[in-house]
Short mmCIF file of C-alpha atoms and ligand atoms in Angstrom, two decimals:
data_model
loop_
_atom_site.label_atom_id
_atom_site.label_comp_id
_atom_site.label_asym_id
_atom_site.label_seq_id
_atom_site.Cartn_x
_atom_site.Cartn_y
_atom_site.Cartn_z
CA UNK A 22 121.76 127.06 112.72
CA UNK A 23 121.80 124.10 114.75
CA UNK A 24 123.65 120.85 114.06
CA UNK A 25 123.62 118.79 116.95
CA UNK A 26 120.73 116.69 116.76
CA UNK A 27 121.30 113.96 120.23
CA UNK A 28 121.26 110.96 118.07
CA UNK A 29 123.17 112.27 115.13
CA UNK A 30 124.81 115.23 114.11
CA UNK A 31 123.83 117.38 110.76
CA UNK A 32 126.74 118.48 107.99
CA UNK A 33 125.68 121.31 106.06
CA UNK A 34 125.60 121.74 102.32
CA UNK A 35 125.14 125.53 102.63
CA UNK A 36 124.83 127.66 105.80
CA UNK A 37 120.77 128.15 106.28
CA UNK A 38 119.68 125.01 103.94
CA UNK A 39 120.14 121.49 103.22
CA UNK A 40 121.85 118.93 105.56
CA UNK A 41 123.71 115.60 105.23
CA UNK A 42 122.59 113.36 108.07
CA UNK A 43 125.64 111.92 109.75
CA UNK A 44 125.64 108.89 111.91
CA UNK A 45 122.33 107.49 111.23
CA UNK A 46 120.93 104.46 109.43
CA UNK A 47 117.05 104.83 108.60
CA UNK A 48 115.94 101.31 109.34
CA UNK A 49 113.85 100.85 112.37
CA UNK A 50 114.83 104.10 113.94
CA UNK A 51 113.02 104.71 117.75
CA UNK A 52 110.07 107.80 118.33
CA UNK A 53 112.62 109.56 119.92
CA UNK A 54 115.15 109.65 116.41
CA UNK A 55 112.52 110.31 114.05
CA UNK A 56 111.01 113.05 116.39
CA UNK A 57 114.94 114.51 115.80
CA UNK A 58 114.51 113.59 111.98
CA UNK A 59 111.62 115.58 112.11
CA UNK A 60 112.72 118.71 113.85
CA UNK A 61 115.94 118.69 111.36
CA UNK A 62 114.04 118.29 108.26
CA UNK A 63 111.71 121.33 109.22
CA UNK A 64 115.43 123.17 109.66
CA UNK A 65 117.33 122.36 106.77
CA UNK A 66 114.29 121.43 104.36
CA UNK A 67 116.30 119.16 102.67
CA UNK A 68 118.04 116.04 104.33
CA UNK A 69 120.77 113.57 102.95
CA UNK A 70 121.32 110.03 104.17
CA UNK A 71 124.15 108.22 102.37
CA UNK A 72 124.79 104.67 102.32
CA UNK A 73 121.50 103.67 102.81
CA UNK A 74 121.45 100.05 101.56
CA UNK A 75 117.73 99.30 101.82
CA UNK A 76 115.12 97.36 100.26
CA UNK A 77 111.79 99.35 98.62
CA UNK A 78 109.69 98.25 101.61
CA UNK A 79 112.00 100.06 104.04
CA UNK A 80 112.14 103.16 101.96
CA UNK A 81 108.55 103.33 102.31
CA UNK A 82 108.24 102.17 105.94
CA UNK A 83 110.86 104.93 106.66
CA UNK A 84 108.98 107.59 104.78
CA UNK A 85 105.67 106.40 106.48
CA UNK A 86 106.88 107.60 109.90
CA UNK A 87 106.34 111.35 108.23
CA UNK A 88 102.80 110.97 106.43
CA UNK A 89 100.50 108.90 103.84
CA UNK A 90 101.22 107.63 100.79
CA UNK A 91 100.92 110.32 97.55
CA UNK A 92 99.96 108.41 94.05
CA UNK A 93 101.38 110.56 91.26
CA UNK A 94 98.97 110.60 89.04
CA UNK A 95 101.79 110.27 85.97
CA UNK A 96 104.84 108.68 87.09
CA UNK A 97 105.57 104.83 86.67
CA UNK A 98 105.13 102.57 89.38
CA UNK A 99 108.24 100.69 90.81
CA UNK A 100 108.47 97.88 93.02
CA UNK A 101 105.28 98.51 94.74
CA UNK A 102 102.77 100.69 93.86
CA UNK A 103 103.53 102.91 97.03
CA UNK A 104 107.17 103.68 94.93
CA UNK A 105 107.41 105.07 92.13
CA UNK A 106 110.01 104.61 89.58
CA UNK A 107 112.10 107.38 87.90
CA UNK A 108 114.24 105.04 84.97
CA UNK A 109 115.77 106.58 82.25
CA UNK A 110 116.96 103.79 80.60
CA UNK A 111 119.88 105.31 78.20
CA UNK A 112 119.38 108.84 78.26
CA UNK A 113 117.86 111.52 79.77
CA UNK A 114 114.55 110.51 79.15
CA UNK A 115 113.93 113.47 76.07
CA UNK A 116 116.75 112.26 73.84
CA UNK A 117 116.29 113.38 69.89
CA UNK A 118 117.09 109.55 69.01
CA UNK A 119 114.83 108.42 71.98
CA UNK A 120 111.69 110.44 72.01
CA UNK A 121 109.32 111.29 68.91
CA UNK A 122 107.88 114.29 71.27
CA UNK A 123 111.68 115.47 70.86
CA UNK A 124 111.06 118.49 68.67
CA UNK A 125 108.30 119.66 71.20
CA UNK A 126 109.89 119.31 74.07
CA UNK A 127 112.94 121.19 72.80
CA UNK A 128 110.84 124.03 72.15
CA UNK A 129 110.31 124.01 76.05
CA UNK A 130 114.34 123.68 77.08
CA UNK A 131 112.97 120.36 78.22
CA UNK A 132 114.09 118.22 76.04
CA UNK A 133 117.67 119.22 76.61
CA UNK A 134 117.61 120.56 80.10
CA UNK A 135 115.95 119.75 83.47
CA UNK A 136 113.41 122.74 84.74
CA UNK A 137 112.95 124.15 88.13
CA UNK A 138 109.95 122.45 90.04
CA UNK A 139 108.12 121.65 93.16
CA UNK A 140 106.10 118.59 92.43
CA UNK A 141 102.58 118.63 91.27
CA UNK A 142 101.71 121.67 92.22
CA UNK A 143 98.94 121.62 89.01
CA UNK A 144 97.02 120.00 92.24
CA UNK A 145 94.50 120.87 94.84
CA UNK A 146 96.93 119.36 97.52
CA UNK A 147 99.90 118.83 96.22
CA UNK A 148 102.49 116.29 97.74
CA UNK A 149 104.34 117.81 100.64
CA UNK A 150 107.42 115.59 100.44
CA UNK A 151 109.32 113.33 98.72
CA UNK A 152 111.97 110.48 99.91
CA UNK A 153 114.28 109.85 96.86
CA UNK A 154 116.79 107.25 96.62
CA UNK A 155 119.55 106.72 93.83
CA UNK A 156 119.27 102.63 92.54
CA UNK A 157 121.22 102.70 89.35
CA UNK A 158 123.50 106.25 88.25
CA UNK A 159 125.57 106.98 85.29
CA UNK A 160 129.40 107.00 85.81
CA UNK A 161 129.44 110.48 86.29
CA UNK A 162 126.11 113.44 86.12
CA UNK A 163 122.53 113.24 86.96
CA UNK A 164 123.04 115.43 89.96
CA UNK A 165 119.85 116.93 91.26
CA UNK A 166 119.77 120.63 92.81
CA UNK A 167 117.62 122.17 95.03
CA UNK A 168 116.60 125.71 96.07
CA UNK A 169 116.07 127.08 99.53
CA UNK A 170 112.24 129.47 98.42
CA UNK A 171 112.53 130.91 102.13
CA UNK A 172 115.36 132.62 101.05
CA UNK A 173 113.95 133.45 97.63
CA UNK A 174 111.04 135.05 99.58
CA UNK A 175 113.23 137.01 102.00
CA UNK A 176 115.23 138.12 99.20
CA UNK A 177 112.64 140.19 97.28
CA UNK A 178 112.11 143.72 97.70
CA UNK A 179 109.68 145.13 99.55
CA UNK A 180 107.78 146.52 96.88
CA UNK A 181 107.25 142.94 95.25
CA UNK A 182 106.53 141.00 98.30
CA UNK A 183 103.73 143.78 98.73
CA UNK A 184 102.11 142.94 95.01
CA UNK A 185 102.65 139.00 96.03
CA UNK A 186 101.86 139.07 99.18
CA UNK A 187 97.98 137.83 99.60
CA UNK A 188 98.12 136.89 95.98
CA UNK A 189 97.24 133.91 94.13
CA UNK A 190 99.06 132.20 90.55
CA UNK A 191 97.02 130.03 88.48
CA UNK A 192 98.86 126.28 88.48
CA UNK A 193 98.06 123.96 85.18
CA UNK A 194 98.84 120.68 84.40
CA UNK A 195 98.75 122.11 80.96
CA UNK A 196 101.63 123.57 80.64
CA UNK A 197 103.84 120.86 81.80
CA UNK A 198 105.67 118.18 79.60
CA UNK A 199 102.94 115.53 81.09
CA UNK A 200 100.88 116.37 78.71
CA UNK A 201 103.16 116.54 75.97
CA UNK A 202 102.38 113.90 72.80
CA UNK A 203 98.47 114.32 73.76
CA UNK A 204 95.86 115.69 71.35
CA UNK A 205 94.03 118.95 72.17
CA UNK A 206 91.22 116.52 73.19
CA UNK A 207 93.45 114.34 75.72
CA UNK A 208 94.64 117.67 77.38
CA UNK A 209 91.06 118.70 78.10
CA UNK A 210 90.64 115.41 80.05
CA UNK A 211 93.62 116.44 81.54
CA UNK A 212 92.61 119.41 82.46
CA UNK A 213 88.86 117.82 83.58
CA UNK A 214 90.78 115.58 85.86
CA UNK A 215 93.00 117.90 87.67
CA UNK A 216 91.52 121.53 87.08
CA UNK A 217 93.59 124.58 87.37
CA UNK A 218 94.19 125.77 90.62
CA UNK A 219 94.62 129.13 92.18
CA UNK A 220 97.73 128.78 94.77
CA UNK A 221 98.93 131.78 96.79
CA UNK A 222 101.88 132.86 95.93
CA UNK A 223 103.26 133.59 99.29
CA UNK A 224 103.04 129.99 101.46
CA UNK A 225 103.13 129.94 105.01
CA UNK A 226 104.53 127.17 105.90
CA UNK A 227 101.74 125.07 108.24
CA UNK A 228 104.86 123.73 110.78
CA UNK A 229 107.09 126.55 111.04
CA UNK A 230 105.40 129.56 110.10
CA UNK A 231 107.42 130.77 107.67
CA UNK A 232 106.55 132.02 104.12
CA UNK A 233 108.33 130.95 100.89
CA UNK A 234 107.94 132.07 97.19
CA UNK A 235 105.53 129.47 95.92
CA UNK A 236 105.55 129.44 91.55
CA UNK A 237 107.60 127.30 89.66
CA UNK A 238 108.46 127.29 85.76
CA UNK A 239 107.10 124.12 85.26
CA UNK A 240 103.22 124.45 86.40
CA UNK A 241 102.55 128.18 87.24
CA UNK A 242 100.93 129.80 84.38
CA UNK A 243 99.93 133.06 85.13
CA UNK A 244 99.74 135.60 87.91
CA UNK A 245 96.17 136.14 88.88
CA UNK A 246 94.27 139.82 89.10
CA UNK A 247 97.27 141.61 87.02
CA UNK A 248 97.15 142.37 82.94
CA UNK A 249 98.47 139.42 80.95
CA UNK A 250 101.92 141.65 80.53
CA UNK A 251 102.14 142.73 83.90
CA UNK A 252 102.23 139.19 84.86
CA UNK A 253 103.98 137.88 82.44
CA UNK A 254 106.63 140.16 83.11
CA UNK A 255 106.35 139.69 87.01
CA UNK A 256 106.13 135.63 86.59
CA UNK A 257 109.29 135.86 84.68
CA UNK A 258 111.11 138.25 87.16
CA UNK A 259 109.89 135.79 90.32
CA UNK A 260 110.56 132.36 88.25
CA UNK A 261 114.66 133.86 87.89
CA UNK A 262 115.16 134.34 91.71
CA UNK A 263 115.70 130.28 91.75
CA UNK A 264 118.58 130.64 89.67
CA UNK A 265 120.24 132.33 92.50
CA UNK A 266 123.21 129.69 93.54
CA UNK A 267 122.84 131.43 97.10
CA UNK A 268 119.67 130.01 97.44
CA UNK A 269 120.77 126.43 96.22
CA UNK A 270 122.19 123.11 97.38
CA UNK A 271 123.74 120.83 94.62
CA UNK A 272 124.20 116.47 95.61
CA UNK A 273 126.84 114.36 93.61
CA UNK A 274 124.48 110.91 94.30
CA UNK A 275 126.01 107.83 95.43
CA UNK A 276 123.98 104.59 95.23
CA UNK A 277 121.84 104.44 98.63
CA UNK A 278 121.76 108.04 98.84
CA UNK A 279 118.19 109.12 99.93
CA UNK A 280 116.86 112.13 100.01
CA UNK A 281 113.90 113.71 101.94
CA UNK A 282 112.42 117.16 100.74
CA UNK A 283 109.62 119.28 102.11
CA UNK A 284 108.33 120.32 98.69
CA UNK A 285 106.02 123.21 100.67
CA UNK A 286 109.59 125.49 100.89
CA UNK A 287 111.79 124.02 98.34
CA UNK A 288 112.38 123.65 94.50
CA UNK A 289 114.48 120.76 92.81
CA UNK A 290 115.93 120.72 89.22
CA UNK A 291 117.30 117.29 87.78
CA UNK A 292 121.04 117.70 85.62
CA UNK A 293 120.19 116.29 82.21
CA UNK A 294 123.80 115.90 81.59
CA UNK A 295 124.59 112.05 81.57
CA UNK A 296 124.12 109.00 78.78
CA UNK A 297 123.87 106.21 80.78
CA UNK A 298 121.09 104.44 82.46
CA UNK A 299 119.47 106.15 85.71
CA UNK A 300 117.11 104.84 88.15
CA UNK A 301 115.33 106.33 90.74
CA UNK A 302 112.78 105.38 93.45
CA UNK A 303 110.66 107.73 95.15
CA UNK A 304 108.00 107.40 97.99
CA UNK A 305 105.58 110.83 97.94
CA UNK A 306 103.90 111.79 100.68
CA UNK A 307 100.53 113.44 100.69
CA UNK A 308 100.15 117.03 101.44
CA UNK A 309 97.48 120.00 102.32
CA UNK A 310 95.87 122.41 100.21
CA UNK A 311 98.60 125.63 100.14
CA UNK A 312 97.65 128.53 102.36
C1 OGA B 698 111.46 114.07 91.39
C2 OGA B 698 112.51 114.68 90.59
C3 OGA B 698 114.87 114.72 90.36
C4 OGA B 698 115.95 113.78 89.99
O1 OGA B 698 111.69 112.99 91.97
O2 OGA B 698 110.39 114.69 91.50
O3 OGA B 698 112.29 115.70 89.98
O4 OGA B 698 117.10 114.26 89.91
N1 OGA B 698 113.69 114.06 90.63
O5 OGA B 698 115.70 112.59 89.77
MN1 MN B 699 110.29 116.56 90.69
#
Protein backbone atom coordinates (compact mmCIF):
# COMPACT_ATOMS: atom_id res chain seq x y z
CA UNK A 1 0.00 0.00 0.00
CA UNK A 2 1.22 3.32 -0.63
CA UNK A 3 2.21 5.94 1.92
CA UNK A 4 3.90 8.62 0.33
CA UNK A 5 1.46 11.07 -0.60
CA UNK A 6 3.98 14.42 -2.08
CA UNK A 7 2.58 16.77 0.41
CA UNK A 8 2.33 14.48 3.37
CA UNK A 9 3.06 11.13 4.22
CA UNK A 10 0.29 8.42 5.54
CA UNK A 11 0.93 6.21 9.02
CA UNK A 12 -1.03 3.20 9.02
CA UNK A 13 -3.36 1.90 11.67
CA UNK A 14 -3.47 -1.57 10.05
CA UNK A 15 -1.76 -2.77 6.84
CA UNK A 16 -4.68 -2.45 3.96
CA UNK A 17 -7.03 0.16 6.02
CA UNK A 18 -7.15 3.27 7.87
CA UNK A 19 -4.42 6.00 7.86
CA UNK A 20 -3.20 8.79 10.18
CA UNK A 21 -2.40 11.81 8.04
CA UNK A 22 1.02 13.09 8.98
CA UNK A 23 2.28 16.51 8.24
CA UNK A 24 -0.78 18.24 7.23
CA UNK A 25 -3.05 20.92 8.66
CA UNK A 26 -6.62 21.01 6.92
CA UNK A 27 -7.11 24.74 6.75
CA UNK A 28 -6.94 26.26 3.37
CA UNK A 29 -5.15 23.38 1.80
CA UNK A 30 -4.26 24.04 -2.32
CA UNK A 31 -6.21 21.71 -5.39
CA UNK A 32 -3.18 20.00 -5.62
CA UNK A 33 -3.30 18.63 -1.52
CA UNK A 34 -6.81 17.86 -1.47
CA UNK A 35 -6.55 16.07 -4.93
CA UNK A 36 -3.75 13.87 -2.62
CA UNK A 37 -6.43 13.89 0.29
CA UNK A 38 -8.62 12.50 -2.08
CA UNK A 39 -6.63 9.75 -3.68
CA UNK A 40 -5.59 8.63 0.10
CA UNK A 41 -8.99 8.57 1.44
CA UNK A 42 -10.20 6.29 -1.54
CA UNK A 43 -6.95 4.02 -0.25
CA UNK A 44 -7.21 3.77 3.29
CA UNK A 45 -11.11 4.57 3.61
CA UNK A 46 -10.58 6.00 6.73
CA UNK A 47 -8.24 9.09 7.41
CA UNK A 48 -6.95 10.66 10.78
CA UNK A 49 -5.84 14.25 11.23
CA UNK A 50 -4.72 15.07 14.77
CA UNK A 51 -4.30 18.34 16.23
CA UNK A 52 -6.63 19.97 14.24
CA UNK A 53 -7.49 23.12 16.22
CA UNK A 54 -10.30 24.52 14.07
CA UNK A 55 -13.36 26.43 14.30
CA UNK A 56 -16.96 24.68 13.00
CA UNK A 57 -16.82 26.81 9.84
CA UNK A 58 -13.48 25.29 8.82
CA UNK A 59 -14.58 21.80 9.56
CA UNK A 60 -17.22 22.32 7.14
CA UNK A 61 -15.28 24.37 4.56
CA UNK A 62 -12.71 21.47 4.74
CA UNK A 63 -15.30 18.78 4.27
CA UNK A 64 -16.92 20.89 1.40
CA UNK A 65 -13.86 20.38 -0.83
CA UNK A 66 -15.24 16.47 -0.99
CA UNK A 67 -19.16 16.99 -1.59
CA UNK A 68 -22.59 18.71 -0.36
CA UNK A 69 -23.89 19.06 2.73
CA UNK A 70 -26.05 15.75 4.22
CA UNK A 71 -28.98 16.89 6.86
CA UNK A 72 -29.51 13.91 9.17
CA UNK A 73 -32.76 13.73 9.43
CA UNK A 74 -32.40 12.82 13.49
CA UNK A 75 -29.32 14.11 14.89
CA UNK A 76 -29.06 17.56 16.78
CA UNK A 77 -27.81 20.46 15.13
CA UNK A 78 -24.50 22.09 16.43
CA UNK A 79 -23.02 25.27 15.73
CA UNK A 80 -24.50 25.62 12.38
CA UNK A 81 -26.99 23.75 10.93
CA UNK A 82 -24.42 22.27 8.32
CA UNK A 83 -22.80 20.41 11.81
CA UNK A 84 -24.28 18.36 13.66
CA UNK A 85 -23.77 17.75 17.24
CA UNK A 86 -23.09 14.34 18.91
CA UNK A 87 -23.21 15.50 23.07
CA UNK A 88 -23.62 13.11 25.57
CA UNK A 89 -23.73 15.18 28.33
CA UNK A 90 -22.84 12.65 31.41
CA UNK A 91 -23.15 9.37 30.02
CA UNK A 92 -23.39 7.44 27.20
CA UNK A 93 -26.41 8.80 26.03
CA UNK A 94 -28.72 5.33 27.13
CA UNK A 95 -27.86 5.47 30.82
CA UNK A 96 -30.60 3.51 33.19
CA UNK A 97 -30.57 6.82 35.46
CA UNK A 98 -30.58 9.00 32.23
CA UNK A 99 -33.02 7.61 29.77
CA UNK A 100 -36.77 6.43 30.48
CA UNK A 101 -36.42 4.38 26.97
CA UNK A 102 -33.64 2.52 29.15
CA UNK A 103 -35.42 -0.80 29.55
CA UNK A 104 -36.05 -0.84 25.69
CA UNK A 105 -33.05 -0.07 24.55
CA UNK A 106 -31.37 -2.69 26.74
CA UNK A 107 -33.38 -5.20 25.16
CA UNK A 108 -31.43 -4.14 21.91
CA UNK A 109 -27.61 -4.25 23.59
CA UNK A 110 -28.06 -0.58 22.90
CA UNK A 111 -28.53 0.76 25.83
CA UNK A 112 -25.33 -0.66 27.21
CA UNK A 113 -23.23 -1.08 24.14
CA UNK A 114 -22.52 0.80 20.86
CA UNK A 115 -23.71 -1.33 17.54
CA UNK A 116 -21.99 -1.76 14.29
CA UNK A 117 -23.24 0.82 11.59
CA UNK A 118 -22.81 2.66 8.40
CA UNK A 119 -24.90 5.74 8.67
CA UNK A 120 -28.41 6.00 7.48
CA UNK A 121 -28.47 3.48 5.36
CA UNK A 122 -32.62 3.20 6.18
CA UNK A 123 -32.21 5.85 3.08
CA UNK A 124 -32.61 6.08 -0.60
CA UNK A 125 -29.08 7.78 -0.77
CA UNK A 126 -27.52 7.47 2.11
CA UNK A 127 -24.59 9.83 3.22
CA UNK A 128 -21.33 8.78 1.67
CA UNK A 129 -19.05 10.34 4.28
CA UNK A 130 -18.63 11.77 7.36
CA UNK A 131 -15.84 14.34 8.84
CA UNK A 132 -15.87 13.81 12.68
CA UNK A 133 -14.06 15.82 15.10
CA UNK A 134 -13.59 15.18 18.98
CA UNK A 135 -14.66 18.81 21.00
CA UNK A 136 -15.04 17.64 24.53
CA UNK A 137 -13.85 13.61 25.65
CA UNK A 138 -13.99 11.85 28.88
CA UNK A 139 -10.63 11.31 30.72
CA UNK A 140 -10.25 8.10 29.35
CA UNK A 141 -12.95 5.79 26.66
CA UNK A 142 -15.28 6.78 23.99
CA UNK A 143 -13.01 5.33 21.38
CA UNK A 144 -14.73 4.75 18.08
CA UNK A 145 -13.79 1.60 15.77
CA UNK A 146 -14.12 1.04 12.39
CA UNK A 147 -14.24 -1.92 9.96
CA UNK A 148 -12.53 -2.30 6.63
CA UNK A 149 -16.21 -4.22 4.52
CA UNK A 150 -13.70 -4.73 1.47
CA UNK A 151 -12.08 -7.10 3.43
CA UNK A 152 -15.26 -8.49 4.94
CA UNK A 153 -16.36 -9.06 1.30
CA UNK A 154 -13.12 -10.71 0.17
CA UNK A 155 -13.21 -12.79 3.13
CA UNK A 156 -16.40 -14.80 2.45
CA UNK A 157 -16.50 -17.98 0.78
CA UNK A 158 -17.28 -18.47 -2.45
CA UNK A 159 -20.39 -20.14 -1.95
CA UNK A 160 -21.86 -17.02 0.03
CA UNK A 161 -20.62 -14.31 -2.13
CA UNK A 162 -22.53 -16.39 -4.91
CA UNK A 163 -26.10 -16.23 -2.80
CA UNK A 164 -25.12 -12.31 -2.09
CA UNK A 165 -23.82 -11.47 -4.95
CA UNK A 166 -26.67 -9.54 -7.17
CA UNK A 167 -28.77 -9.55 -4.08
CA UNK A 168 -30.65 -7.00 -2.32
CA UNK A 169 -31.41 -6.55 1.96
CA UNK A 170 -34.33 -4.64 2.97
CA UNK A 171 -32.93 -1.37 5.15
CA UNK A 172 -35.61 0.18 7.86
CA UNK A 173 -35.52 2.99 9.87
CA UNK A 174 -37.66 0.79 12.00
CA UNK A 175 -35.53 -1.15 13.50
CA UNK A 176 -33.13 1.34 14.71
CA UNK A 177 -33.06 3.07 18.23
CA UNK A 178 -34.36 6.42 16.30
CA UNK A 179 -37.43 5.37 16.64
CA UNK A 180 -37.28 4.16 19.99
CA UNK A 181 -39.87 6.04 22.72
CA UNK A 182 -42.39 6.52 19.58
CA UNK A 183 -45.90 5.07 19.47
CA UNK A 184 -46.80 2.45 16.82
CA UNK A 185 -48.45 5.49 15.12
CA UNK A 186 -45.18 7.83 15.15
CA UNK A 187 -43.17 4.85 13.62
CA UNK A 188 -45.56 4.63 10.68
CA UNK A 189 -44.76 8.32 9.93
CA UNK A 190 -41.47 7.21 10.24
CA UNK A 191 -41.67 4.76 8.08
CA UNK A 192 -43.99 7.18 5.51
CA UNK A 193 -41.12 9.56 5.57
CA UNK A 194 -38.22 7.42 4.81
CA UNK A 195 -39.69 4.05 3.32
CA UNK A 196 -37.81 0.86 3.41
CA UNK A 197 -35.34 0.42 0.95
CA UNK A 198 -33.99 -2.48 -0.96
CA UNK A 199 -29.96 -2.03 -1.00
CA UNK A 200 -27.73 -4.61 -2.71
CA UNK A 201 -25.89 -6.34 -0.65
CA UNK A 202 -22.74 -6.45 -2.60
CA UNK A 203 -21.66 -2.44 -3.30
CA UNK A 204 -19.43 -1.54 -5.92
CA UNK A 205 -17.82 1.10 -4.96
CA UNK A 206 -18.65 4.13 -7.73
CA UNK A 207 -14.65 5.52 -7.43
CA UNK A 208 -12.68 2.52 -7.16
CA UNK A 209 -14.53 -0.31 -8.33
CA UNK A 210 -14.40 -2.40 -5.67
CA UNK A 211 -17.22 -4.31 -3.86
CA UNK A 212 -17.79 -4.37 -0.06
CA UNK A 213 -20.32 -6.29 2.17
CA UNK A 214 -23.06 -3.71 2.49
CA UNK A 215 -25.69 -4.75 5.82
CA UNK A 216 -25.26 -3.51 9.07
CA UNK A 217 -26.94 -4.60 12.52
CA UNK A 218 -28.38 -1.46 13.04
CA UNK A 219 -30.76 -0.85 9.81
CA UNK A 220 -30.72 -4.10 7.68
CA UNK A 221 -33.72 -6.08 8.42
CA UNK A 222 -34.00 -8.84 6.31
CA UNK A 223 -32.42 -10.55 3.35
CA UNK A 224 -34.65 -10.24 0.37
CA UNK A 225 -35.97 -13.38 -2.00
CA UNK A 226 -34.81 -16.11 0.80
CA UNK A 227 -37.37 -17.81 3.59
CA UNK A 228 -37.59 -15.69 6.73
CA UNK A 229 -35.07 -18.50 8.41
CA UNK A 230 -32.82 -18.75 5.68
CA UNK A 231 -32.23 -15.14 6.05
CA UNK A 232 -32.33 -14.78 9.29
CA UNK A 233 -29.79 -17.24 9.66
CA UNK A 234 -27.64 -15.79 6.69
CA UNK A 235 -28.15 -11.97 8.07
CA UNK A 236 -26.79 -13.18 11.29
CA UNK A 237 -23.80 -15.17 9.78
CA UNK A 238 -22.89 -11.85 7.41
CA UNK A 239 -23.68 -9.18 10.37
CA UNK A 240 -20.61 -11.38 12.59
CA UNK A 241 -17.89 -10.99 9.86
CA UNK A 242 -17.50 -7.20 11.35
CA UNK A 243 -16.47 -8.52 14.50
CA UNK A 244 -13.41 -9.73 12.83
CA UNK A 245 -10.46 -7.44 14.56
CA UNK A 246 -8.56 -8.17 11.15
CA UNK A 247 -10.90 -6.21 9.45
CA UNK A 248 -10.83 -3.27 12.07
CA UNK A 249 -9.05 -0.05 13.00
CA UNK A 250 -9.53 1.19 16.67
CA UNK A 251 -8.64 5.53 17.48
CA UNK A 252 -7.80 6.61 21.16
CA UNK A 253 -9.31 10.47 20.27
CA UNK A 254 -7.46 13.44 21.22
CA UNK A 255 -9.25 16.82 21.15
CA UNK A 256 -8.89 18.15 17.36
CA UNK A 257 -8.76 14.78 16.10
CA UNK A 258 -10.91 14.60 12.87
CA UNK A 259 -11.87 11.97 11.14
CA UNK A 260 -13.02 11.42 7.49
CA UNK A 261 -14.87 8.08 6.51
CA UNK A 262 -16.22 6.86 3.22
CA UNK A 263 -19.31 5.25 4.73
CA UNK A 264 -19.88 3.35 1.04
CA UNK A 265 -16.88 0.63 2.28
CA UNK A 266 -16.71 1.05 5.93
CA UNK A 267 -18.58 0.37 9.29
CA UNK A 268 -17.99 2.36 12.65
CA UNK A 269 -19.02 1.28 16.22
CA UNK A 270 -18.86 3.98 19.12
CA UNK A 271 -17.20 2.44 22.82
CA UNK A 272 -19.97 3.10 25.31
CA UNK A 273 -17.49 2.71 28.01
CA UNK A 274 -16.94 6.25 29.62
CA UNK A 275 -19.06 8.56 32.35
CA UNK A 276 -18.09 11.76 31.52
CA UNK A 277 -19.31 14.32 29.15
CA UNK A 278 -18.59 13.75 25.24
CA UNK A 279 -19.01 15.99 22.40
CA UNK A 280 -18.82 15.50 18.97
CA UNK A 281 -19.21 17.49 15.70
CA UNK A 282 -19.82 16.02 12.49
CA UNK A 283 -20.22 17.47 8.89
CA UNK A 284 -22.11 14.59 6.50
CA UNK A 285 -21.76 14.62 3.16
CA UNK A 286 -24.40 13.60 0.69
CA UNK A 287 -24.18 10.42 -1.15
CA UNK A 288 -25.72 8.24 -4.26
CA UNK A 289 -28.24 5.70 -4.32
CA UNK A 290 -26.06 2.14 -3.62
CA UNK A 291 -25.41 0.08 -6.71
C1 LIG B 1 -21.36 8.91 13.92
C2 LIG B 1 -21.00 7.96 14.96
C3 LIG B 1 -19.27 7.47 16.51
C4 LIG B 1 -18.65 8.10 17.69
O1 LIG B 1 -20.84 10.04 13.94
O2 LIG B 1 -22.14 8.52 13.03
O3 LIG B 1 -21.53 6.87 14.99
O4 LIG B 1 -17.78 7.43 18.28
N1 LIG B 1 -20.05 8.36 15.81
O5 LIG B 1 -19.01 9.22 18.06
MN1 LIG C 1 -22.68 6.56 13.03
Amino acid sequence: MKTDYDRFVVRPFTPLFGGEIVGLSVKELDTESIDRVNEAWMDWKVLVFRDQHITSDEQLAFALRFGEVDHHPYLDIGESEDVSALDNPVAPRFSRALDPAFDELATLDEGLFGRWHSDATFRECPPYSSFLIARILPSAGGDTLWADMEQAYQGLESEVKSIIDGRTATHSVGCSSFVIGMSPEEVEEELRCFPPQHHPMVRTHPVTGRKSLYVNSVFTDQIDGLSEDQGQHLKRQLLSEVHRPEYQMRLRWEVGTLVMWDNRCVQHYPVYDYYERRRMERVTLAGEQPL
